[in-house]
mmCIF file of C-alpha atoms in Angstrom:
data_model
loop_
_atom_site.group_PDB
_atom_site.id
_atom_site.type_symbol
_atom_site.label_atom_id
_atom_site.label_comp_id
_atom_site.label_asym_id
_atom_site.label_seq_id
_atom_site.Cartn_x
_atom_site.Cartn_y
_atom_site.Cartn_z
ATOM 1 C CA MET A 226 -24.227 -96.643 40.456
ATOM 2 C CA ALA A 227 -27.057 -97.775 38.182
ATOM 3 C CA ARG A 228 -27.290 -101.086 40.010
ATOM 4 C CA HIS A 229 -27.036 -99.410 43.415
ATOM 5 C CA ASP A 230 -29.566 -96.615 43.041
ATOM 6 C CA GLY A 231 -31.407 -97.254 39.783
ATOM 7 C CA SER A 232 -29.884 -94.386 37.808
ATOM 8 C CA ASP A 233 -29.448 -94.558 34.045
ATOM 9 C CA PRO A 234 -26.604 -96.978 33.166
ATOM 10 C CA ASP A 235 -25.580 -94.848 30.178
ATOM 11 C CA PRO A 236 -22.739 -92.506 31.253
ATOM 12 C CA GLU A 237 -23.752 -90.099 28.488
ATOM 13 C CA ALA A 238 -27.342 -89.808 29.739
ATOM 14 C CA ALA A 239 -28.331 -86.279 30.704
ATOM 15 C CA SER A 240 -29.078 -87.398 34.263
ATOM 16 C CA ASN A 241 -25.448 -88.511 34.678
ATOM 17 C CA ARG A 242 -23.842 -85.379 33.289
ATOM 18 C CA ARG A 243 -22.792 -83.907 36.623
ATOM 19 C CA TYR A 244 -21.115 -87.158 37.681
ATOM 20 C CA VAL A 245 -19.328 -87.677 34.374
ATOM 21 C CA GLU A 246 -18.172 -84.056 34.181
ATOM 22 C CA GLY A 247 -17.061 -84.168 37.814
ATOM 23 C CA GLN A 248 -14.987 -87.272 37.135
ATOM 24 C CA ARG A 249 -13.461 -85.720 34.007
ATOM 25 C CA ASN A 250 -12.541 -82.575 35.943
ATOM 26 C CA TYR A 251 -10.987 -84.626 38.738
ATOM 27 C CA LEU A 252 -8.893 -86.713 36.335
ATOM 28 C CA ARG A 253 -7.782 -83.645 34.381
ATOM 29 C CA GLU A 254 -7.039 -81.289 37.266
ATOM 30 C CA ASP A 255 -5.751 -83.615 39.970
ATOM 31 C CA ALA A 256 -3.992 -86.264 37.838
ATOM 32 C CA PRO A 257 -4.469 -89.017 40.446
ATOM 33 C CA GLU A 258 -2.248 -91.424 38.509
ATOM 34 C CA ARG A 259 0.751 -89.238 39.439
ATOM 35 C CA HIS A 260 0.043 -89.776 43.139
ATOM 36 C CA ALA A 261 -0.879 -93.454 43.052
ATOM 37 C CA ALA A 262 1.400 -96.083 44.506
ATOM 38 C CA VAL A 263 -0.041 -98.624 42.069
ATOM 39 C CA ILE A 264 -2.157 -98.200 38.932
ATOM 40 C CA VAL A 265 -4.609 -101.024 38.230
ATOM 41 C CA GLU A 266 -6.415 -101.468 34.929
ATOM 42 C CA ASN A 267 -9.792 -103.041 35.614
ATOM 43 C CA ASP A 268 -11.378 -103.073 32.171
ATOM 44 C CA ASP A 269 -11.772 -106.822 32.715
ATOM 45 C CA LEU A 270 -13.258 -107.094 36.199
ATOM 46 C CA VAL A 271 -12.445 -110.799 36.355
ATOM 47 C CA ALA A 272 -8.764 -110.150 35.631
ATOM 48 C CA PRO A 273 -7.576 -106.734 36.868
ATOM 49 C CA ARG A 274 -3.901 -106.081 36.264
ATOM 50 C CA ILE A 275 -1.222 -103.757 37.536
ATOM 51 C CA VAL A 276 -0.121 -101.465 34.715
ATOM 52 C CA GLY A 277 2.291 -99.182 36.514
ATOM 53 C CA SER A 278 2.967 -96.884 39.396
ATOM 54 C CA GLY A 279 2.491 -93.191 39.657
ATOM 55 C CA GLN A 280 5.487 -92.546 41.850
#
């Protein structure tokens, strides 16, 4: 998002609070990993890897 629209790249910046909190709420309340056909870990963007399935 920072690259796209020039927002602060720090997720903990005050200007990003609503986005970070929204994402935390989504992950906590909707548990998307339970509904996913495939779960991909992309910590290394050059080498994403399948780490499981939610179903």
